[in-house]
PDB file of C-alpha atoms in Angstrom:
ATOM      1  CA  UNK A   1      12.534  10.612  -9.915  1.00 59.00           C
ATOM      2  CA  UNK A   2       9.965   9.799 -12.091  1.00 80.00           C
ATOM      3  CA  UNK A   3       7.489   6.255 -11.557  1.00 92.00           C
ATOM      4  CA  UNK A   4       6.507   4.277 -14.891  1.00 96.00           C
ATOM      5  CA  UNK A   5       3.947   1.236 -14.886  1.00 97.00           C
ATOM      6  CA  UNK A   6       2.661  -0.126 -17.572  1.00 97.00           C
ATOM      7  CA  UNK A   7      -0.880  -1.979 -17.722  1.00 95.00           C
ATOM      8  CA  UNK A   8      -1.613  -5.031 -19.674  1.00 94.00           C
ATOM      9  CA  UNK A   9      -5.375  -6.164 -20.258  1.00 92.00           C
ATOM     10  CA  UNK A  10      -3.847  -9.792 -20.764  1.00 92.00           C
ATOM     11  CA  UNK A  11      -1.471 -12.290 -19.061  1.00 92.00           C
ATOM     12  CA  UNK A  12       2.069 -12.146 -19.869  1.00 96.00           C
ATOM     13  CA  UNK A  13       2.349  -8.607 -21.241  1.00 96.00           C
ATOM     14  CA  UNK A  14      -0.408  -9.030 -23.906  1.00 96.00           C
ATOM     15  CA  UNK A  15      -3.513  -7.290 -25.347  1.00 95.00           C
ATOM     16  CA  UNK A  16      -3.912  -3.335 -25.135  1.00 94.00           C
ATOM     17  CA  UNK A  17      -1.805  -1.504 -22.850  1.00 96.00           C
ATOM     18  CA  UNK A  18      -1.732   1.427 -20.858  1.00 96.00           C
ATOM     19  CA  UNK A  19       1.484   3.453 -19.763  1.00 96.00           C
ATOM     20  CA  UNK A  20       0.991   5.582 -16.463  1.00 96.00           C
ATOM     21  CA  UNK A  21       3.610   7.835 -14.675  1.00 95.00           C
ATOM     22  CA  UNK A  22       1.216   9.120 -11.979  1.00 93.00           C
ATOM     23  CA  UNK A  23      -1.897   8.642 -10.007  1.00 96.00           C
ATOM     24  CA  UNK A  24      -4.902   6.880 -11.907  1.00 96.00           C
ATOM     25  CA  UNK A  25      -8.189   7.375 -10.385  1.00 96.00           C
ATOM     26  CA  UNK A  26      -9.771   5.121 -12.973  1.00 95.00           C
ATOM     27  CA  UNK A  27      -8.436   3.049 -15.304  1.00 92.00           C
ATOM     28  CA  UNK A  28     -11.454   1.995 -17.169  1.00 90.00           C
ATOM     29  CA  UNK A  29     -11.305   4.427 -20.031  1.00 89.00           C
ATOM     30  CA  UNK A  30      -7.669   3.093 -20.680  1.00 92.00           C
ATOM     31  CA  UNK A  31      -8.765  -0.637 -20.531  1.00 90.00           C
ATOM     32  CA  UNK A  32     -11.247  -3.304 -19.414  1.00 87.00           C
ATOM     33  CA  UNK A  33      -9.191  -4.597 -17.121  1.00 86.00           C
ATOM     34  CA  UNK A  34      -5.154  -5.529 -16.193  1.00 88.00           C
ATOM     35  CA  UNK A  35      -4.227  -9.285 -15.956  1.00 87.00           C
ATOM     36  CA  UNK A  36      -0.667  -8.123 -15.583  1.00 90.00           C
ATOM     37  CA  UNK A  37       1.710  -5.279 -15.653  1.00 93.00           C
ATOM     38  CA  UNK A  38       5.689  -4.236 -15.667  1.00 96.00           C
ATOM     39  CA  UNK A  39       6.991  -1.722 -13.189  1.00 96.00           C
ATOM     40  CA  UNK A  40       9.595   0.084 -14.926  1.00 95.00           C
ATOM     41  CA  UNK A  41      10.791   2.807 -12.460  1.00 94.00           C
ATOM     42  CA  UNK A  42       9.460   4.188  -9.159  1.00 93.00           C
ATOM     43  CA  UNK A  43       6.909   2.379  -6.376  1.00 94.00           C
ATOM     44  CA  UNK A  44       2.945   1.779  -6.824  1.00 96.00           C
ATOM     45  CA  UNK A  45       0.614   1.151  -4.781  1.00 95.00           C
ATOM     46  CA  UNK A  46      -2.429  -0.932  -7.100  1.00 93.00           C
ATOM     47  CA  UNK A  47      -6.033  -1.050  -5.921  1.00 91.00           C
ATOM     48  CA  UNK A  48      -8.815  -3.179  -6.743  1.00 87.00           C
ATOM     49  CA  UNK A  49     -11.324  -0.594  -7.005  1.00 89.00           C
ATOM     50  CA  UNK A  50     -11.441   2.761  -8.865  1.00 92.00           C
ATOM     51  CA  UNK A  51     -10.514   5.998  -6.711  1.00 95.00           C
ATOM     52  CA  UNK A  52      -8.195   4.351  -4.813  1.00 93.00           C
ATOM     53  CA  UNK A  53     -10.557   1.951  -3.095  1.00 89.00           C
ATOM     54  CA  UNK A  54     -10.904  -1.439  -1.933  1.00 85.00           C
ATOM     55  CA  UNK A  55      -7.722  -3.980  -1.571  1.00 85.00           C
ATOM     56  CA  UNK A  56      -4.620  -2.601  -2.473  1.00 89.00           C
ATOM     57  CA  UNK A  57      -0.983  -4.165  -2.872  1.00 90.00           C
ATOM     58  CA  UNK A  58       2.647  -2.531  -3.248  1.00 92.00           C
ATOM     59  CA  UNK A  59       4.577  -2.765  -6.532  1.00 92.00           C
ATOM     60  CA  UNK A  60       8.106  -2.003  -6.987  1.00 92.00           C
ATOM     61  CA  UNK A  61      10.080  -2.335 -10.345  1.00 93.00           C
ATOM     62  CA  UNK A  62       9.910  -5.517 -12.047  1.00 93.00           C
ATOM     63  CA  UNK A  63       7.409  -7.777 -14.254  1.00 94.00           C
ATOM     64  CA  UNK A  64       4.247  -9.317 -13.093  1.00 91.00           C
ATOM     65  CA  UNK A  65       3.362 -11.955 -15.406  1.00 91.00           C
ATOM     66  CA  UNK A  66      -0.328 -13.444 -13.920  1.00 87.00           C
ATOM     67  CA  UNK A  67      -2.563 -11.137 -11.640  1.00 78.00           C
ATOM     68  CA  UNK A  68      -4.088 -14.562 -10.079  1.00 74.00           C
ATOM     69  CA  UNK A  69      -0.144 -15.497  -9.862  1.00 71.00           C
ATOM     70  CA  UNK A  70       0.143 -12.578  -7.280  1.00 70.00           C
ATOM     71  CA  UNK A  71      -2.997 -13.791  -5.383  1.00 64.00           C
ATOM     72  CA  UNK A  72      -0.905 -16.795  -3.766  1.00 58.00           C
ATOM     73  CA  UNK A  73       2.287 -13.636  -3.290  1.00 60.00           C
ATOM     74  CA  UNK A  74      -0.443 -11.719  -0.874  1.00 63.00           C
ATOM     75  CA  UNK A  75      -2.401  -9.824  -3.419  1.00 64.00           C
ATOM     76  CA  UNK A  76      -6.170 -10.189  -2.473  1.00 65.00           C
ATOM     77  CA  UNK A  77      -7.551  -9.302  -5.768  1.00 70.00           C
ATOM     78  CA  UNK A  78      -7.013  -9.968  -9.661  1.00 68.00           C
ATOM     79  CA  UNK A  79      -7.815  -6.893 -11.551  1.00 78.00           C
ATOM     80  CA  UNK A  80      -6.214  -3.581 -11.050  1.00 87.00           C
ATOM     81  CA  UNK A  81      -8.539  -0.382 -11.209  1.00 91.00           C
ATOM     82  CA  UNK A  82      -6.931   2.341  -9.941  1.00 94.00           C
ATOM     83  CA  UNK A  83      -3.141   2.915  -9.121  1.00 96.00           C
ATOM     84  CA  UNK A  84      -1.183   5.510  -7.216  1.00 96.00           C
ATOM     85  CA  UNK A  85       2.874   7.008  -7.576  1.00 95.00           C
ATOM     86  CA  UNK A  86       4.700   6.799  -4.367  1.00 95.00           C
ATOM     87  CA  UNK A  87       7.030   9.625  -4.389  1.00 91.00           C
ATOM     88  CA  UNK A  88      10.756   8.531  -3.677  1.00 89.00           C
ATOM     89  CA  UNK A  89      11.146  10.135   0.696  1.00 91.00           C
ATOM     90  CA  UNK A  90      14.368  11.582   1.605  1.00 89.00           C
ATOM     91  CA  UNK A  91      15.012  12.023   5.410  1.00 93.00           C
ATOM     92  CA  UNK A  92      13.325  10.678   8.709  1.00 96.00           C
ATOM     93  CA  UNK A  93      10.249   8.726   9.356  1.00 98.00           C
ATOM     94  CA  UNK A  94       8.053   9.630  11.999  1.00 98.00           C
ATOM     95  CA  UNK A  95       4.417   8.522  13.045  1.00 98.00           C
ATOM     96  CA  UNK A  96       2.591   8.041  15.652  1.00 98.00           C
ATOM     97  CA  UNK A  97       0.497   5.298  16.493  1.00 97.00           C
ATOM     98  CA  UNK A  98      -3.013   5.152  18.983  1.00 96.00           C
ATOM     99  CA  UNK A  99      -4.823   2.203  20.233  1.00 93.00           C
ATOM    100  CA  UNK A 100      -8.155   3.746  19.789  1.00 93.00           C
ATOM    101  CA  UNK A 101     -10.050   5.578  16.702  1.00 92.00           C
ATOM    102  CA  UNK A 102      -9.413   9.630  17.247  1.00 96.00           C
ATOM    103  CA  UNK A 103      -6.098   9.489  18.480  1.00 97.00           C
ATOM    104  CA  UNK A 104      -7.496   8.285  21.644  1.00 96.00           C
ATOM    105  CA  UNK A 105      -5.806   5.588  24.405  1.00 95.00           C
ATOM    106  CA  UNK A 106      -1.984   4.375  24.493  1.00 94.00           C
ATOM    107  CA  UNK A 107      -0.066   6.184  21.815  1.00 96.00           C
ATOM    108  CA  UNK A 108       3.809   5.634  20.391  1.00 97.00           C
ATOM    109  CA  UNK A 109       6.167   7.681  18.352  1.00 97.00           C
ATOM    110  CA  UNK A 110       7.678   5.413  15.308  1.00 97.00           C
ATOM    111  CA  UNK A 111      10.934   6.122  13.442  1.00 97.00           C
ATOM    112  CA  UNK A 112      11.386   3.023  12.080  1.00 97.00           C
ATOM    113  CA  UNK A 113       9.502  -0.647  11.136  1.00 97.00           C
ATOM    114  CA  UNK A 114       7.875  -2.571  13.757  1.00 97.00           C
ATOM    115  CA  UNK A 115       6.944  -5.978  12.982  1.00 97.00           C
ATOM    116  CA  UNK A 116       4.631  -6.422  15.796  1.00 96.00           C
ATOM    117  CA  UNK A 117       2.756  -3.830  17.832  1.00 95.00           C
ATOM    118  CA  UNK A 118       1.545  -5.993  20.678  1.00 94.00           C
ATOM    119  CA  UNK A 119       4.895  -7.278  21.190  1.00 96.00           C
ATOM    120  CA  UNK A 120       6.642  -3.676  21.074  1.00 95.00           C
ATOM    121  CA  UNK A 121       4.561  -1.866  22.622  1.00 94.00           C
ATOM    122  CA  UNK A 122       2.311  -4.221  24.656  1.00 92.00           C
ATOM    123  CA  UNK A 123      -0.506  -2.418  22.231  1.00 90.00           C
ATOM    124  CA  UNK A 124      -3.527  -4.813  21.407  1.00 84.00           C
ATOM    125  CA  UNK A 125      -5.256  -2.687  18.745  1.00 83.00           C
ATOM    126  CA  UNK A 126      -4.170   0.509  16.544  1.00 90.00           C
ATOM    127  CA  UNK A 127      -7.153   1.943  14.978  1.00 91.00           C
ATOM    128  CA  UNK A 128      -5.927   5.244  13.877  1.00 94.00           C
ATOM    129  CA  UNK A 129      -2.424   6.962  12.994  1.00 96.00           C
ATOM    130  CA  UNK A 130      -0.495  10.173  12.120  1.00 98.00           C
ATOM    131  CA  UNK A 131       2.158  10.511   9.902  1.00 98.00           C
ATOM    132  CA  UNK A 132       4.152  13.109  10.446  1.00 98.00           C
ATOM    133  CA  UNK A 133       7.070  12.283   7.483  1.00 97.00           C
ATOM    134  CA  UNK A 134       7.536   9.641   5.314  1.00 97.00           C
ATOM    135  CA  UNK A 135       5.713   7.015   3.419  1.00 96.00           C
ATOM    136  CA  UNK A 136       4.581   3.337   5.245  1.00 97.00           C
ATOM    137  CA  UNK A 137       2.763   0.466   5.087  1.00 96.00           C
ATOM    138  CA  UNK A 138       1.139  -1.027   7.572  1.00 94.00           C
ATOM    139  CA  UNK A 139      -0.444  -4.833   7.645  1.00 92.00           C
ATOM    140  CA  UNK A 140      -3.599  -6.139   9.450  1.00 89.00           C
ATOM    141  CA  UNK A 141      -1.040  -8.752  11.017  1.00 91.00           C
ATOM    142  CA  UNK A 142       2.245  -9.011  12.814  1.00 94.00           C
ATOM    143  CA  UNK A 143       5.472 -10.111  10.185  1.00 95.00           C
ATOM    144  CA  UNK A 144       3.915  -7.678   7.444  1.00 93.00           C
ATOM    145  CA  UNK A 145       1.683 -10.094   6.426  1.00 90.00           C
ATOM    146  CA  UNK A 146      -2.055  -9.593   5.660  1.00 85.00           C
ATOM    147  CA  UNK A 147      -4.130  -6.843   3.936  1.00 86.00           C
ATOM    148  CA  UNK A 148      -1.781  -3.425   3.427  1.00 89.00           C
ATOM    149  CA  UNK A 149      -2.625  -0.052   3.694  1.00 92.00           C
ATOM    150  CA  UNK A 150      -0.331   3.125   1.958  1.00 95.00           C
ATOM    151  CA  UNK A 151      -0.316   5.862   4.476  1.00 96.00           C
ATOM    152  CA  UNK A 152       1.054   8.598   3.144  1.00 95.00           C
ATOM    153  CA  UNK A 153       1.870  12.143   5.555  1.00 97.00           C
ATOM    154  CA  UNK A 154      -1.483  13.038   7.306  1.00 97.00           C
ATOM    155  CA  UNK A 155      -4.323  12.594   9.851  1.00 97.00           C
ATOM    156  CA  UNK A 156      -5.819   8.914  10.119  1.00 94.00           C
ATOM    157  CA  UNK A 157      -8.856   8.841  12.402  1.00 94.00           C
ATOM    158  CA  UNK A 158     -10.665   5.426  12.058  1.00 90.00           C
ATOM    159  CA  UNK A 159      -8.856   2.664  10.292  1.00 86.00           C
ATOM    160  CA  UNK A 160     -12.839   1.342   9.982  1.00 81.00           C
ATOM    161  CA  UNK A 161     -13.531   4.141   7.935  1.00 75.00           C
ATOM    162  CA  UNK A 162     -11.354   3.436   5.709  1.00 73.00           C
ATOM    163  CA  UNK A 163     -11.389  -0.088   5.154  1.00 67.00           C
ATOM    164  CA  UNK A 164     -14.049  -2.334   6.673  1.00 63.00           C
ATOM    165  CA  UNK A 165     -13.244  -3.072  10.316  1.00 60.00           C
ATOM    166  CA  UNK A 166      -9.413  -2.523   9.655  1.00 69.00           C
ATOM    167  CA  UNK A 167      -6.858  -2.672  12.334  1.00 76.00           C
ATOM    168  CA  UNK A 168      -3.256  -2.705  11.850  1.00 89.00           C
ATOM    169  CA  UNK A 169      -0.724  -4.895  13.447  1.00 92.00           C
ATOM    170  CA  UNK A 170       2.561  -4.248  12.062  1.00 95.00           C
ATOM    171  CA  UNK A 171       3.928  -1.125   9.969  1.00 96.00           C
ATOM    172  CA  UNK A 172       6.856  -0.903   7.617  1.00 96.00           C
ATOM    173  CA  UNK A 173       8.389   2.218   5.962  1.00 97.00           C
ATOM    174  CA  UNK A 174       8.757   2.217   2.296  1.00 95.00           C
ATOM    175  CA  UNK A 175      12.377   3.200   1.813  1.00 90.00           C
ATOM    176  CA  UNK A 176      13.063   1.870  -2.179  1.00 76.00           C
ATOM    177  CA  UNK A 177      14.339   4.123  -4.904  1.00 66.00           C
ATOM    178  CA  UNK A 178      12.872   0.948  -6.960  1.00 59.00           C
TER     179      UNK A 178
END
């Protein structure tokens, strides 16, 4: 199933456009910049920063008016850069989760969303991952609240290298068709 989002450089679906069905490294060559955008099919993830970089926030399929709207929804940022497809995942989820950067200290198999780590697991920290199947998010704070991340199957060694000081406290799978 194919993803379609299209860019606006103004509020409210107006000004030049841009229509994208996969990844976008950089959208600057398209347009100056996206004050709002419509999600017609398929799952996004939308980053501040060009190459995937910076703040980023999950879109499924509907309209977003105002990007300073979203800010008070949970997005941290008001311009869109760069935006990635998340493929539509068929079958089981699995990752596992360590306390420490290099898949080092307490680790636990996940199959499913966990709204709090420390709770669940009596875990206090999870600073690096592997996902084994499956596409998740995962939130600096318990309740899926906070920053997000899109993990996508691989080999996470140090949340900090990838965002600032990032730690993860709760992790959700992203099961939509959208």
């Amino acid at each position: 199933m194919m993803g379609k989002i299209t860019f606006y450089e103004e509020r409210n679906f107006q000004g030049r456009s841009y229509e994208c069905m996969s990844d976008c490294a950089d959208m600057s060559s398209h347009m100056s910049r996206s004050q709002s955008c419509r999600v017609e099919s398929g799952c996004f993830m939308v980053y501040e920063r060009n190459n995937y970089m910076g703040n980023q926030y999950f879109m499924r399929r509907g309209e977003y008016r105002d990007m300073n709207r979203m800010m008070s929804m949970g997005m941290m940022f008001d311009n869109i850069r760069s935006c990635r497809m998340i493929p539509y995942h068929r079958g089981q989820f699995r990752m596992k989760i360590y306390e420490r950067e290099n898949f080092g200290g307490q680790s636990y198999d996940l199959m499913d969303d966990c709204d709090n780590v420390q709770d669940r697991y009596r875990m206090s920290d999870c600073q690096s991952c592997n996902v084994m199947d499956g596409h998740w998010l995962m939130y600096e704070q318990p309740q899926y609240r906070g920053r997000m991340m899109y993990m996508r199957p691989g080999e996470y060694k140090s949340f900090r290298d990838m965002m600032s000081g990032q730690r993860f406290m709760s992790m959700r799978r992203i099961t939509d068709m959208c």
